[in-house]
Structure formats: C-alpha cells, structure tokens
mmCIF file of C-alpha atoms in Angstrom:
data_model
loop_
_atom_site.group_PDB
_atom_site.id
_atom_site.type_symbol
_atom_site.label_atom_id
_atom_site.label_comp_id
_atom_site.label_asym_id
_atom_site.label_seq_id
_atom_site.Cartn_x
_atom_site.Cartn_y
_atom_site.Cartn_z
ATOM 1 C CA ASN I 1 -23.000 -25.913 2.909
ATOM 2 C CA ALA I 2 -20.214 -23.640 4.044
ATOM 3 C CA GLY I 3 -20.962 -19.957 4.097
ATOM 4 C CA VAL I 4 -19.009 -17.178 2.460
ATOM 5 C CA MET I 5 -15.384 -17.433 3.521
ATOM 6 C CA GLN I 6 -12.981 -14.567 3.812
ATOM 7 C CA ASN I 7 -9.339 -14.548 4.715
ATOM 8 C CA PRO I 8 -7.476 -13.298 6.435
ATOM 9 C CA ARG I 9 -9.841 -12.193 9.179
ATOM 10 C CA HIS I 10 -7.376 -9.583 10.361
ATOM 11 C CA LEU I 11 -4.640 -7.952 8.331
ATOM 12 C CA VAL I 12 -2.093 -5.389 9.447
ATOM 13 C CA ARG I 13 -0.112 -3.487 6.853
ATOM 14 C CA ARG I 14 2.300 -0.582 7.025
ATOM 15 C CA ARG I 15 1.654 2.458 4.897
ATOM 16 C CA GLY I 16 2.816 1.839 1.344
ATOM 17 C CA GLN I 17 2.421 -1.942 1.444
ATOM 18 C CA GLU I 18 -0.077 -3.989 -0.524
ATOM 19 C CA ALA I 19 -3.133 -5.690 0.953
ATOM 20 C CA ARG I 20 -4.788 -8.719 -0.632
ATOM 21 C CA LEU I 21 -8.171 -9.808 0.650
ATOM 22 C CA ARG I 22 -9.713 -13.084 -0.438
ATOM 23 C CA CYS I 23 -13.302 -14.185 -0.698
ATOM 24 C CA SER I 24 -14.685 -17.620 -1.504
ATOM 25 C CA PRO I 25 -18.405 -17.453 -2.277
ATOM 26 C CA MET I 26 -20.938 -19.984 -1.142
ATOM 27 C CA LYS I 27 -21.134 -23.131 -3.220
ATOM 28 C CA GLY I 28 -23.256 -22.543 -6.298
ATOM 29 C CA HIS I 29 -23.025 -18.763 -6.054
ATOM 30 C CA SER I 30 -21.640 -17.016 -9.096
ATOM 31 C CA HIS I 31 -21.926 -13.378 -8.045
ATOM 32 C CA VAL I 32 -19.586 -11.647 -5.630
ATOM 33 C CA TYR I 33 -19.871 -8.207 -4.061
ATOM 34 C CA TRP I 34 -17.373 -6.264 -1.988
ATOM 35 C CA TYR I 35 -18.407 -3.694 0.593
ATOM 36 C CA ARG I 36 -16.352 -1.507 2.911
ATOM 37 C CA GLN I 37 -17.342 -0.502 6.412
ATOM 38 C CA LEU I 38 -15.548 2.460 7.868
ATOM 39 C CA PRO I 39 -15.639 2.938 11.662
ATOM 40 C CA GLU I 40 -19.127 3.852 12.868
ATOM 41 C CA GLU I 41 -20.582 3.831 9.378
ATOM 42 C CA GLY I 42 -22.750 1.489 7.391
ATOM 43 C CA LEU I 43 -21.437 -0.650 4.597
ATOM 44 C CA LYS I 44 -20.644 1.016 1.291
ATOM 45 C CA PHE I 45 -20.750 -0.871 -1.990
ATOM 46 C CA MET I 46 -17.451 -1.147 -3.820
ATOM 47 C CA VAL I 47 -17.681 -3.637 -6.674
ATOM 48 C CA TYR I 48 -19.810 -6.427 -8.152
ATOM 49 C CA LEU I 49 -18.211 -9.277 -10.062
ATOM 50 C CA GLN I 50 -19.164 -12.435 -11.835
ATOM 51 C CA LYS I 51 -16.654 -15.035 -12.909
ATOM 52 C CA GLU I 52 -13.991 -13.290 -15.007
ATOM 53 C CA ASN I 53 -16.091 -10.125 -15.306
ATOM 54 C CA ILE I 54 -16.399 -6.887 -13.415
ATOM 55 C CA ILE I 55 -20.052 -5.917 -13.698
ATOM 56 C CA ASP I 56 -20.177 -2.748 -11.602
ATOM 57 C CA GLU I 57 -17.218 -0.977 -10.022
ATOM 58 C CA SER I 58 -18.917 2.323 -9.385
ATOM 59 C CA GLY I 59 -17.995 2.264 -5.698
ATOM 60 C CA MET I 60 -14.308 1.543 -6.129
ATOM 61 C CA PRO I 61 -11.807 4.332 -5.484
ATOM 62 C CA LYS I 62 -10.238 5.352 -8.766
ATOM 63 C CA GLU I 63 -6.690 4.581 -7.727
ATOM 64 C CA ARG I 64 -4.899 1.782 -5.851
ATOM 65 C CA PHE I 65 -7.948 -0.513 -5.612
ATOM 66 C CA SER I 66 -8.675 -3.427 -7.923
ATOM 67 C CA ALA I 67 -10.771 -6.572 -7.794
ATOM 68 C CA GLU I 68 -10.959 -9.818 -9.705
ATOM 69 C CA PHE I 69 -12.959 -13.021 -9.671
ATOM 70 C CA PRO I 70 -11.060 -15.562 -11.771
ATOM 71 C CA LYS I 71 -12.506 -18.659 -13.371
ATOM 72 C CA GLU I 72 -10.845 -20.734 -10.670
ATOM 73 C CA GLY I 73 -10.211 -19.650 -7.127
ATOM 74 C CA PRO I 74 -11.439 -16.940 -4.834
ATOM 75 C CA SER I 75 -12.262 -13.345 -5.555
ATOM 76 C CA ILE I 76 -9.431 -10.976 -4.642
ATOM 77 C CA LEU I 77 -9.667 -7.365 -3.533
ATOM 78 C CA ARG I 78 -6.275 -5.744 -3.886
ATOM 79 C CA ILE I 79 -5.222 -2.462 -2.352
ATOM 80 C CA GLN I 80 -1.872 -1.105 -3.427
ATOM 81 C CA GLN I 81 0.187 1.370 -1.412
ATOM 82 C CA VAL I 82 -2.189 1.368 1.513
ATOM 83 C CA VAL I 83 -2.801 4.534 3.517
ATOM 84 C CA ARG I 84 -4.263 4.984 7.002
ATOM 85 C CA GLY I 85 -7.633 5.891 5.534
ATOM 86 C CA ASP I 86 -7.897 2.376 4.073
ATOM 87 C CA SER I 87 -8.271 0.960 7.588
ATOM 88 C CA ALA I 88 -11.732 -0.558 7.624
ATOM 89 C CA ALA I 89 -13.649 -3.803 7.592
ATOM 90 C CA TYR I 90 -14.054 -5.251 4.122
ATOM 91 C CA PHE I 91 -16.988 -7.574 3.594
ATOM 92 C CA CYS I 92 -17.634 -9.907 0.747
ATOM 93 C CA ALA I 93 -21.090 -11.156 -0.163
ATOM 94 C CA SER I 94 -22.251 -13.704 -2.690
ATOM 95 C CA SER I 95 -25.564 -14.465 -4.321
ATOM 96 C CA PRO I 96 -26.904 -17.338 -6.411
ATOM 97 C CA PRO I 97 -27.612 -17.029 -10.132
ATOM 98 C CA GLY I 98 -30.842 -15.173 -10.811
ATOM 99 C CA LEU I 99 -31.197 -13.902 -7.239
ATOM 100 C CA PRO I 100 -28.866 -10.914 -7.006
ATOM 101 C CA TYR I 101 -30.530 -9.482 -3.917
ATOM 102 C CA GLU I 102 -30.105 -12.642 -1.872
ATOM 103 C CA GLN I 103 -26.718 -11.546 -0.652
ATOM 104 C CA TYR I 104 -24.993 -13.623 2.004
ATOM 105 C CA PHE I 105 -22.113 -11.988 3.794
ATOM 106 C CA GLY I 106 -18.809 -13.328 4.974
ATOM 107 C CA PRO I 107 -17.250 -12.510 8.363
ATOM 108 C CA GLY I 108 -15.152 -9.718 6.920
ATOM 109 C CA THR I 109 -11.479 -8.817 6.855
ATOM 110 C CA ARG I 110 -10.428 -6.104 9.243
ATOM 111 C CA LEU I 111 -7.577 -4.155 7.714
ATOM 112 C CA THR I 112 -5.415 -1.981 9.920
ATOM 113 C CA VAL I 113 -2.850 0.298 8.346
ATOM 114 C CA THR I 114 -0.102 1.449 10.690
ATOM 115 C CA ALA M 1 -30.557 13.201 -1.936
ATOM 116 C CA GLN M 2 -31.239 9.503 -2.237
ATOM 117 C CA SER M 3 -30.461 7.744 1.008
ATOM 118 C CA VAL M 4 -31.312 5.265 3.714
ATOM 119 C CA THR M 5 -31.849 6.753 7.151
ATOM 120 C CA GLN M 6 -31.757 5.028 10.490
ATOM 121 C CA PRO M 7 -32.462 7.909 12.848
ATOM 122 C CA ASP M 8 -31.486 6.127 16.051
ATOM 123 C CA ILE M 9 -27.773 5.508 16.522
ATOM 124 C CA HIS M 10 -28.250 3.745 19.868
ATOM 125 C CA ILE M 11 -31.286 2.182 21.490
ATOM 126 C CA THR M 12 -31.456 0.573 24.919
ATOM 127 C CA VAL M 13 -34.352 -1.649 25.920
ATOM 128 C CA SER M 14 -35.007 -3.901 28.855
ATOM 129 C CA GLU M 15 -35.034 -7.624 28.329
ATOM 130 C CA GLY M 16 -38.585 -8.711 27.612
ATOM 131 C CA ALA M 17 -39.645 -5.306 26.343
ATOM 132 C CA SER M 18 -40.785 -4.663 22.800
ATOM 133 C CA LEU M 19 -38.506 -3.173 20.180
ATOM 134 C CA GLU M 20 -38.945 -1.035 17.104
ATOM 135 C CA LEU M 21 -36.033 0.117 14.949
ATOM 136 C CA ARG M 22 -36.790 2.751 12.368
ATOM 137 C CA CYS M 23 -35.710 2.904 8.753
ATOM 138 C CA ASN M 24 -36.668 5.401 6.078
ATOM 139 C CA TYR M 25 -35.523 5.569 2.489
ATOM 140 C CA SER M 26 -35.748 8.147 -0.230
ATOM 141 C CA TYR M 27 -35.807 6.572 -3.671
ATOM 142 C CA GLY M 28 -38.265 7.129 -6.469
ATOM 143 C CA ALA M 29 -39.580 3.634 -7.023
ATOM 144 C CA THR M 30 -40.069 1.260 -4.121
ATOM 145 C CA PRO M 31 -36.805 -0.579 -3.707
ATOM 146 C CA TYR M 32 -36.298 -4.024 -2.312
ATOM 147 C CA LEU M 33 -35.858 -3.782 1.452
ATOM 148 C CA PHE M 34 -33.747 -5.718 3.936
ATOM 149 C CA TRP M 35 -32.735 -5.867 7.560
ATOM 150 C CA TYR M 36 -29.399 -7.331 8.605
ATOM 151 C CA VAL M 37 -27.913 -7.933 12.046
ATOM 152 C CA GLN M 38 -24.216 -7.761 12.888
ATOM 153 C CA SER M 39 -22.785 -9.082 16.126
ATOM 154 C CA PRO M 40 -19.456 -7.640 17.282
ATOM 155 C CA GLY M 41 -16.610 -8.783 15.060
ATOM 156 C CA GLN M 42 -18.936 -10.789 12.855
ATOM 157 C CA GLY M 43 -20.387 -10.547 9.397
ATOM 158 C CA LEU M 44 -23.938 -9.599 8.567
ATOM 159 C CA GLN M 45 -26.825 -11.998 8.858
ATOM 160 C CA LEU M 46 -30.010 -11.442 6.874
ATOM 161 C CA LEU M 47 -33.023 -11.133 9.187
ATOM 162 C CA LEU M 48 -35.727 -10.551 6.610
ATOM 163 C CA LYS M 49 -36.479 -9.042 3.227
ATOM 164 C CA TYR M 50 -39.356 -7.433 1.353
ATOM 165 C CA PHE M 51 -39.753 -7.607 -2.396
ATOM 166 C CA SER M 52 -43.514 -7.282 -2.903
ATOM 167 C CA GLY M 53 -46.845 -8.549 -1.613
ATOM 168 C CA ASP M 54 -47.828 -8.646 2.040
ATOM 169 C CA THR M 55 -46.391 -5.570 3.703
ATOM 170 C CA LEU M 56 -45.811 -7.359 7.027
ATOM 171 C CA VAL M 57 -42.777 -9.593 6.677
ATOM 172 C CA GLN M 58 -41.710 -12.289 9.104
ATOM 173 C CA GLY M 59 -38.048 -13.038 9.609
ATOM 174 C CA ILE M 60 -35.753 -15.158 11.683
ATOM 175 C CA LYS M 61 -35.252 -14.908 15.441
ATOM 176 C CA GLY M 62 -38.794 -13.615 15.991
ATOM 177 C CA PHE M 63 -38.321 -10.367 14.075
ATOM 178 C CA GLU M 64 -40.827 -8.808 11.736
ATOM 179 C CA ALA M 65 -40.904 -5.645 9.648
ATOM 180 C CA GLU M 66 -43.643 -3.600 8.095
ATOM 181 C CA PHE M 67 -43.354 -1.771 4.807
ATOM 182 C CA LYS M 68 -45.329 1.475 4.637
ATOM 183 C CA ARG M 69 -45.235 2.980 1.182
ATOM 184 C CA SER M 70 -46.828 6.262 2.228
ATOM 185 C CA GLN M 71 -44.093 6.832 4.793
ATOM 186 C CA SER M 72 -41.228 5.277 2.803
ATOM 187 C CA SER M 73 -40.475 3.260 5.899
ATOM 188 C CA PHE M 74 -39.517 -0.295 6.743
ATOM 189 C CA ASN M 75 -39.398 -0.543 10.536
ATOM 190 C CA LEU M 76 -38.140 -3.624 12.320
ATOM 191 C CA ARG M 77 -40.014 -4.943 15.345
ATOM 192 C CA LYS M 78 -39.792 -7.641 17.948
ATOM 193 C CA PRO M 79 -42.415 -8.138 20.672
ATOM 194 C CA SER M 80 -40.043 -9.350 23.384
ATOM 195 C CA VAL M 81 -36.311 -8.712 23.259
ATOM 196 C CA HIS M 82 -33.768 -11.229 24.544
ATOM 197 C CA TRP M 83 -30.289 -10.358 25.829
ATOM 198 C CA SER M 84 -28.824 -12.195 22.834
ATOM 199 C CA ASP M 85 -30.444 -9.643 20.502
ATOM 200 C CA ALA M 86 -27.853 -7.043 21.510
ATOM 201 C CA ALA M 87 -26.075 -6.241 18.250
ATOM 202 C CA GLU M 88 -26.008 -3.674 15.482
ATOM 203 C CA TYR M 89 -28.878 -3.636 13.028
ATOM 204 C CA PHE M 90 -28.651 -2.370 9.480
ATOM 205 C CA CYS M 91 -31.444 -1.484 7.149
ATOM 206 C CA ALA M 92 -30.549 -1.874 3.481
ATOM 207 C CA VAL M 93 -32.307 -1.163 0.228
ATOM 208 C CA ALA M 94 -31.729 -2.275 -3.335
ATOM 209 C CA PRO M 95 -32.918 0.648 -5.442
ATOM 210 C CA GLN M 96 -34.257 -0.524 -8.768
ATOM 211 C CA GLU M 97 -32.185 2.014 -10.638
ATOM 212 C CA TYR M 98 -28.959 1.018 -8.913
ATOM 213 C CA GLY M 99 -28.478 -2.471 -10.272
ATOM 214 C CA ASN M 100 -27.613 -5.204 -7.846
ATOM 215 C CA LYS M 101 -25.919 -3.201 -5.121
ATOM 216 C CA LEU M 102 -27.310 -2.759 -1.640
ATOM 217 C CA VAL M 103 -27.363 0.667 0.003
ATOM 218 C CA PHE M 104 -27.057 0.518 3.775
ATOM 219 C CA GLY M 105 -28.143 2.800 6.552
ATOM 220 C CA ALA M 106 -25.613 3.805 9.189
ATOM 221 C CA GLY M 107 -26.902 1.223 11.643
ATOM 222 C CA THR M 108 -28.584 1.169 15.049
ATOM 223 C CA ILE M 109 -26.768 -0.313 18.026
ATOM 224 C CA LEU M 110 -29.142 -2.174 20.307
ATOM 225 C CA ARG M 111 -28.287 -2.601 23.962
ATOM 226 C CA VAL M 112 -30.368 -4.889 26.129
ATOM 227 C CA LYS M 113 -30.426 -4.350 29.868
ATOM 228 C CA SER M 114 -31.396 -7.102 32.241
#
C-alpha cells in the first residue's frame, strides 16, 4: 500500500508565477489535509478537503491560495502570483473515513520562490 | 492563548542515554495527542497517539509517551537512544473544538552524539 504521494518534491518559481502542488492520498483514504511549514517552525494547518468538498479552509491565506480535491485525480494546492514569503515546505496528509485524526503525511513539496 | 509548547528547541544526548522530550498544551478539554518524527528532507512519521484510556502509550521505534492531565503534558521518552533517532520531533494536538485539524508545536531537534 503506497503512502501519501506528493509531487513535485522540489519546485522553484519566480515571483509572480503560479505554483501547483499535487497530493495523492493513500488508497482508501477520502480526507486530505494541507499543512505549511515555514523555516524553523512547526506545521500550520491550511485546509481540509473531502472529495469535491472543502470542509475547512480556516488556515488558508485569503488571497492567491486555493485548493481542490476532485472526484478523480489528486488534490491540488494552487498558489497564484507567488511571493518570497510563500517559500516553505507544503505537506499533504490523508486519513481514512471515520478516522480523521489518523493522519498520514507525504514527503512534502519544498517551494522556493526566487 | 491556546497553543502547543515544546520548550526545548535543541536537545543533545549521548547514544545509549535516556531521552525525554517535553510537550505542553493549553486547551480547555483534553485534546487528542500525537508525536511525529521528521528526518531531514522527509515527511512526518507518526510515532504514537493518545485518545483515551491508559495514560502511558507505547509507540514505534521503542518510544513511549505519558499523558498527565494535571500538567497538560504529553512527554515523549525513550530509555536508550540510538544514533538513528537523530531527527526533529513534533508534538501535535487535535483540540476537540477545532474539528479535524492538527495543531503542531514548533519542534525539538534531537542530536545524538556517539
């Protein structure tokens, strides 16, 4: 059973470009969470999704950030017009139905904005 | 303010010595409690979790943690540290009033000297 998969593992973008981060949950998992880890900080919750639904986006910045988890395919975290402050590691986690606290994390995408 | 505190940013122990990493939380009701480990450039791996019941929890890799309600603490312990335990350790809580999101401490970096 493959774990949570994220790609790309490393992403470099220039200021003003768009970043798209992908997350494929573990097989059988229907809940996806995105967290951001700034340098020398712990992870901060961004958004919680189920298939085709955003359940909780209380941690998402109000502008430029969006997330989706379509019926088919991976979850996508999209950052428009990136700025240097967006440089961070972005982690995706998934959990099985009925066990929301059993969160399994992917390896992360390290975004660098130049 | 509601938070998760890991008071030690860095800890260095000798190989074979015992280890205790501290974690305190400040939430009204007892949240669910977790410890994760992150090796450099990697995602987070769940070491152990506490939901209810026995306050001494056994995890993987020889780790254990003890929940103390009176101290709002969930300290991680290992009787004999191995060089491969060098990593960053995160305490996380799932406050009951926060839905399904995890709230992480800032992390403790463990160095093991031979």
